[in-house]
Coordinates of C-alpha atoms in Angstrom, one line a residue:
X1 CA 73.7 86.5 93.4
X2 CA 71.0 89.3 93.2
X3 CA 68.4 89.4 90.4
X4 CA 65.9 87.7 89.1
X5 CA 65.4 84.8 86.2
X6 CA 64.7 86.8 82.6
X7 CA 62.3 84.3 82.2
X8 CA 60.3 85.6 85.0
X9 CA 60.3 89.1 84.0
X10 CA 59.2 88.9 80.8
X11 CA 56.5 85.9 81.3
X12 CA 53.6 88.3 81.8
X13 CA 53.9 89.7 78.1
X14 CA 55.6 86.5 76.7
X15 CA 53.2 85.3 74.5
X16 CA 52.3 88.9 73.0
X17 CA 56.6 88.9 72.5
X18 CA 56.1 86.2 70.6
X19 CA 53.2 86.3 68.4
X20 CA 54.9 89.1 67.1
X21 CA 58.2 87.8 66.1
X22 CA 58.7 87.0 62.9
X23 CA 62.5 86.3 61.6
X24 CA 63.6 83.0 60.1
X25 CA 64.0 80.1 62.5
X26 CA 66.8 78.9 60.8
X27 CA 69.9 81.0 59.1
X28 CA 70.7 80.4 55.2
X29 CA 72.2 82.8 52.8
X30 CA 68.9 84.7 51.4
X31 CA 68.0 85.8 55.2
X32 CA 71.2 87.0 56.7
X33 CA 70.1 90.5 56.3
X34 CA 67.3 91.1 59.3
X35 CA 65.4 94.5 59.5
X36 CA 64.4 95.4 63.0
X37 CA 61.0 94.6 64.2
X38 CA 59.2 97.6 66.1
X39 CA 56.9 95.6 67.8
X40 CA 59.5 93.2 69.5
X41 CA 61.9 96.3 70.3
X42 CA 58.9 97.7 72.6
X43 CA 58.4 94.9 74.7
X44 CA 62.9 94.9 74.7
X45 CA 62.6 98.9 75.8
X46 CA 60.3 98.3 78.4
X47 CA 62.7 95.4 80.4
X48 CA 66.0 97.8 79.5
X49 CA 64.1 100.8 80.7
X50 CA 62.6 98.9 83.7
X51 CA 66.3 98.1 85.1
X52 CA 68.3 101.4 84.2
X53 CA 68.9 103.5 87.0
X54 CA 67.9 107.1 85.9
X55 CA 71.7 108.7 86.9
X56 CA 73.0 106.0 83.5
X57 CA 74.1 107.7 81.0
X58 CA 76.4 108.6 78.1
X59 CA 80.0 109.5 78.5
X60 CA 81.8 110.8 75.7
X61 CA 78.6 112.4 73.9
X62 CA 80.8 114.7 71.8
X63 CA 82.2 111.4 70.3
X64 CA 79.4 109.8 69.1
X65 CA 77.9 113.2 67.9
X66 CA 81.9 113.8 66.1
X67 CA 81.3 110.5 65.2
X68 CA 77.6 110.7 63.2
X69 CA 78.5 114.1 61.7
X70 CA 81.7 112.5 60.1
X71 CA 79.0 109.1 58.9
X72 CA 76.6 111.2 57.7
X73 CA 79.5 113.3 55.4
X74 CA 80.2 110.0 53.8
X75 CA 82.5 108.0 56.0
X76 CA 82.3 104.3 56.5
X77 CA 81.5 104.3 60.0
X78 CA 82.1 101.0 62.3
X79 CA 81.2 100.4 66.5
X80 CA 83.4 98.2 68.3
X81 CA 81.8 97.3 71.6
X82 CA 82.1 95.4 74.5
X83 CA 80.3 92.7 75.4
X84 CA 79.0 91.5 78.7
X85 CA 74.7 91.0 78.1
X86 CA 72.0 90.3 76.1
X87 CA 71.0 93.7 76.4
X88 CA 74.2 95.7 75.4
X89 CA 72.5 96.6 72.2
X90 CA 69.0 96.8 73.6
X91 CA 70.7 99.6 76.7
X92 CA 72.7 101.3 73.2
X93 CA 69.5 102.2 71.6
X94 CA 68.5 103.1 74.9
X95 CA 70.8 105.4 76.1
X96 CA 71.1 106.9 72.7
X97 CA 67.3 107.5 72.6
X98 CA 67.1 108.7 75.6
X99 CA 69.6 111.3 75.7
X100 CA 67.5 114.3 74.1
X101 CA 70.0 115.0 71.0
X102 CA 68.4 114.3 68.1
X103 CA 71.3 113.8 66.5
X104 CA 72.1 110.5 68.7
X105 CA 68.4 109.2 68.7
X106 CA 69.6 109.5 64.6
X107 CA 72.5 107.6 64.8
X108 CA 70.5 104.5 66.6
X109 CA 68.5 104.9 63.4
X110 CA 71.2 104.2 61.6
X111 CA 73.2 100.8 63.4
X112 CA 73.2 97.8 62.0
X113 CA 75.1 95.2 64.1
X114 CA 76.5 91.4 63.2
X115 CA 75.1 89.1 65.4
X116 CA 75.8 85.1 65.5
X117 CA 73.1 82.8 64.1
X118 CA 72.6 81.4 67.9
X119 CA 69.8 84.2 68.3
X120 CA 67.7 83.1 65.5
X121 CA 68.1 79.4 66.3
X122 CA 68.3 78.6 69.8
X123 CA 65.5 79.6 71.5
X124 CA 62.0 81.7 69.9
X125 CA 62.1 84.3 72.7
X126 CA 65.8 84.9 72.5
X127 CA 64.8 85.6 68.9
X128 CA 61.8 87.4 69.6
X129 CA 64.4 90.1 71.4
X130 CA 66.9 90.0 69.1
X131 CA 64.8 90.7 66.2
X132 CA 64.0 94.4 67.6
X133 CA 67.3 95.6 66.0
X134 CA 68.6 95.7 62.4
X135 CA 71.1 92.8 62.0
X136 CA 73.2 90.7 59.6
X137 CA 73.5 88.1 60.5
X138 CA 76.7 85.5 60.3
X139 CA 77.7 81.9 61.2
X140 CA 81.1 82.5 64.4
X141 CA 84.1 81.0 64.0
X142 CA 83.6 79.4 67.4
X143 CA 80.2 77.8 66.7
X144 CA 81.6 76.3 63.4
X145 CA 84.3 74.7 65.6
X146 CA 81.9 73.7 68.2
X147 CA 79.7 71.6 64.8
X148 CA 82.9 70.2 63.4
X149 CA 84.0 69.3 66.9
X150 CA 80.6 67.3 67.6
X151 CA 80.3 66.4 63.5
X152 CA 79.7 62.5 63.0
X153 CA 82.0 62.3 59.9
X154 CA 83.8 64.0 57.6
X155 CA 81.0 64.6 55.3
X156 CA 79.0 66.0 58.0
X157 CA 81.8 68.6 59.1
X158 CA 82.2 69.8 55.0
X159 CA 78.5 70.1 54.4
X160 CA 78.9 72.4 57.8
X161 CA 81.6 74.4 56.5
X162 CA 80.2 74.8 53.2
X163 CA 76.9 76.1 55.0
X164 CA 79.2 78.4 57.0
X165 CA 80.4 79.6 53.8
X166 CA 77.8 80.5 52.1
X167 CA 75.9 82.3 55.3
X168 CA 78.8 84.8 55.8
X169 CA 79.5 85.4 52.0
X170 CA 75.9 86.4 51.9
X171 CA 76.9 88.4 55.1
X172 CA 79.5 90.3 53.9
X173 CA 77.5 91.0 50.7
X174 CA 74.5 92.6 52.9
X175 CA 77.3 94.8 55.5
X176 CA 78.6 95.9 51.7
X177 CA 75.1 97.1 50.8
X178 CA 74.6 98.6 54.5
X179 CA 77.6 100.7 54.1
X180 CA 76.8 102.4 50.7
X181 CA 73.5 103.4 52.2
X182 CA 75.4 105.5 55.2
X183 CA 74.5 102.6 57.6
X184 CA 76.9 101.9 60.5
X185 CA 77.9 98.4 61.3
X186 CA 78.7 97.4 65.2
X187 CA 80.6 94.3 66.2
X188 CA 81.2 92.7 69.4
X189 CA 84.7 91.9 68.8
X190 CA 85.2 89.2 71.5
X191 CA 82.5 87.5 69.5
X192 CA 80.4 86.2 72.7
X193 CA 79.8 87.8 75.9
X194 CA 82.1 87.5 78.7
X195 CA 82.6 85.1 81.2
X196 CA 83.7 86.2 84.3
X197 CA 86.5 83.6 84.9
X198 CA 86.6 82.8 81.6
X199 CA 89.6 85.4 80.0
X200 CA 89.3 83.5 76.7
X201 CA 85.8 85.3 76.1
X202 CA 86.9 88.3 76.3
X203 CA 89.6 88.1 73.5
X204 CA 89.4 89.7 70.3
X205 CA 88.4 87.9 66.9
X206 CA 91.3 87.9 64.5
X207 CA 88.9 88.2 62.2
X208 CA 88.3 91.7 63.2
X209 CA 91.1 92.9 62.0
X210 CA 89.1 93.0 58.5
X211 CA 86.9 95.4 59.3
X212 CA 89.4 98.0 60.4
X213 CA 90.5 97.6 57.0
X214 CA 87.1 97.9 55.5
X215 CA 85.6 100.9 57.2
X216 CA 87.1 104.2 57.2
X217 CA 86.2 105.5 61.2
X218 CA 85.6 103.4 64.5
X219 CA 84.6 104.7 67.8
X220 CA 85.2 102.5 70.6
X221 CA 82.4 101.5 73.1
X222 CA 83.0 99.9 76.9
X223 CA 80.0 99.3 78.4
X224 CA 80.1 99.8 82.3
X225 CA 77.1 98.2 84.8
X226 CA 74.6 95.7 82.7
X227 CA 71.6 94.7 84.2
X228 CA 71.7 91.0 83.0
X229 CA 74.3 88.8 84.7
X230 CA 75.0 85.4 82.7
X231 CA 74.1 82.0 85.0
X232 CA 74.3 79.9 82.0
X233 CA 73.7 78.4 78.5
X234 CA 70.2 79.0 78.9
X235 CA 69.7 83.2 78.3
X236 CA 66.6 83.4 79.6
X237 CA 68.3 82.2 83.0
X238 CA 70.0 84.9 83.0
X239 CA 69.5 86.9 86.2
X240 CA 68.0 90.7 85.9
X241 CA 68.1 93.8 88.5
X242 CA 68.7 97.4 88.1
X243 CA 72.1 98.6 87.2
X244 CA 73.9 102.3 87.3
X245 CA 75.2 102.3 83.4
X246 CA 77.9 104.1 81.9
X247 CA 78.4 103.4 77.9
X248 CA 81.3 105.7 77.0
X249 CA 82.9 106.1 73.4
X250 CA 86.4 106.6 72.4
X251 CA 87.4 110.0 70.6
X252 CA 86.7 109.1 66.7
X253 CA 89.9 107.0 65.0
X254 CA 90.9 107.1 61.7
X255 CA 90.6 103.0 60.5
X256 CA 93.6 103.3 58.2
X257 CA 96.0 105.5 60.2
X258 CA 95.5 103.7 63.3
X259 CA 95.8 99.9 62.1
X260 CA 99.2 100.8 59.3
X261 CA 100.9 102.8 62.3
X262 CA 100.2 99.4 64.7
X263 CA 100.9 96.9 62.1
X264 CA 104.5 99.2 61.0
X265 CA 106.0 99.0 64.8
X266 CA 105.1 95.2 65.2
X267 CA 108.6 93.1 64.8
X268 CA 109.4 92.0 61.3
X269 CA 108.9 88.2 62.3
X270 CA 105.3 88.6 64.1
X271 CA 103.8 85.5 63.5
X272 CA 100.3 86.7 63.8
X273 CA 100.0 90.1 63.5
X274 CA 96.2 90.4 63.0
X275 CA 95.6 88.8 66.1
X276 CA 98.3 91.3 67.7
X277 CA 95.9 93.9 65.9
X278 CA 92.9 93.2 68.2
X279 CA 94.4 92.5 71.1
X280 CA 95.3 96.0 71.1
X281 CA 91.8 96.7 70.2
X282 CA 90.6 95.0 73.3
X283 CA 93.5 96.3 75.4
X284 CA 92.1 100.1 74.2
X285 CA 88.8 98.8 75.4
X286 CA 89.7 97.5 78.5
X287 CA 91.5 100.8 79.4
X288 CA 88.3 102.8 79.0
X289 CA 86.4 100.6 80.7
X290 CA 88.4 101.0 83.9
X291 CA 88.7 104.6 83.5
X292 CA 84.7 105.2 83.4
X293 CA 84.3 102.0 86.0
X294 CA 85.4 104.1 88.7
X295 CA 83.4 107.4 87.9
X296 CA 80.6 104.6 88.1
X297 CA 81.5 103.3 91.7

């Protein structure tokens, strides 16, 4: 497989990356809400810019543009995006930056995304990254699992859950304050990044379904070409090399509208319609994605 290790890339400004991180080690309910470091972001720009090819870009500009205008007039605003890197968010920024509207270098201003707890706490220079970009953050559904799966007793697993609990409470509390402000919150909504092989990482969160009733406009996101390639657990194994990029948005949808109209033509006796919910989501996404994959190739 082309590329090389992450780690390898980054080891010549590793320990500056790190002396400058500075977010919580360990996730609790009074540091859920994370404001981006600048410092950490630079050293994150210079490996994203390093590995874009200069013909990626931005398809669908008019729809993140449609999209800020209708934010910045007082709509709840929410990014659903696909998820295949470490750098998704890092290449976002990026490619909204980059672009030369103001209006888009704006709206990066303005993104707050949920990320999983596994940033902070796995490993400091995973951290160190993920800390360049606003975030609240919550405890996944699958890494509770994975902690009551491995949990020595029963009083191990509901001091877990009640941990769990009280992280994404707090969570939930801090996206509430992020939307009054005019901030717009993104989600990954496979929760984890996909697996080639591995289908089940790229389905949709039921949970998701909550935010399409908590937001008042989405804009889908597909993500075509990423310069990181997943080896394994480990993210700084991941292998890097340069990468033609196409992020393209969906025309701007109406939360409401779009979920009731779903939801009304699903059969009376749907046993999970939430779930039913997102998969469309993902099928949406998955559309888009092939459509701008082959004006990529």
């Amino acid at each position: 497989m082309k590329g090389i290790p992450l780690r390898q890339v980054i080891a010549p400004f590793l320990k500056e990356l790190t002396t400058a991180s500075h977010a919580a080690d360990k996730i609790d309910s009074t540091n859920v809400y994370q404001e981006a470091n600048p410092v950490t972001k630079m050293y994150m720009d210079k490996v994203v810019s390093e590995y874009t090819l200069p013909q990626s870009h931005l398809e669908g500009r008019e729809n993140f543009i449609d999209f800020y205008e209708q934010v910045k007039a007082g709509k709840h605003g929410l990014i659903l995006m696909e998820h295949y890197s470490n750098t998704d968010l890092p290449s976002l920024f990026y490619q909204l930056e980059k672009d030369g509207d103001p209006r888009l270098a704006e709206l990066s201003k303005h993104i707050v995304a949920i990320a999983g707890m596994k940033l902070n706490e796995a490993d400091p220079t995973v951290k160190a990254f993920a800390e360049g970009f606003t975030r609240v953050v919550i405890y996944p559904t699958r890494s509770l699992d994975a902690k009551e799966e491995n949990a020595a007793n029963e009083e191990e697993k509901k001091t877990e859950e009640q941990r769990a609990r009280k992280i994404n409470m707090a969570a939930m509390r801090a996206m509430d304050e992020c939307k009054k402000r005019g901030d717009i919150i993104l989600v990954f909504p496979s929760g984890t990044r996909y697996r080639p092989g591995k289908p089940e990482t790229k389905k949709g969160l039921r949970e998701i379904d909550s935010y399409l009733r908590l937001f008042d406009i989405v804009i889908l996101v597909s993500i075509n070409g990423c310069c990181l390639t997943i080896q394994d657990e480990d993210m700084l194994n991941d292998l890097i090399a340069p990468v033609n990029q196409i992020m393209a948005a969906s025309p701007v949808i109406e939360c409401k509208p779009f979920r009731k109209n779903f939801m009304d033509a699903l059969p009376q006796d749907e046993s999970d319609p939430k779930q039913k919910m997102i998969d469309h989501v993902m099928e949406l996404l998955e559309e888009q994605h092939n459509k701008y994959e082959s004006y990529r190739a």
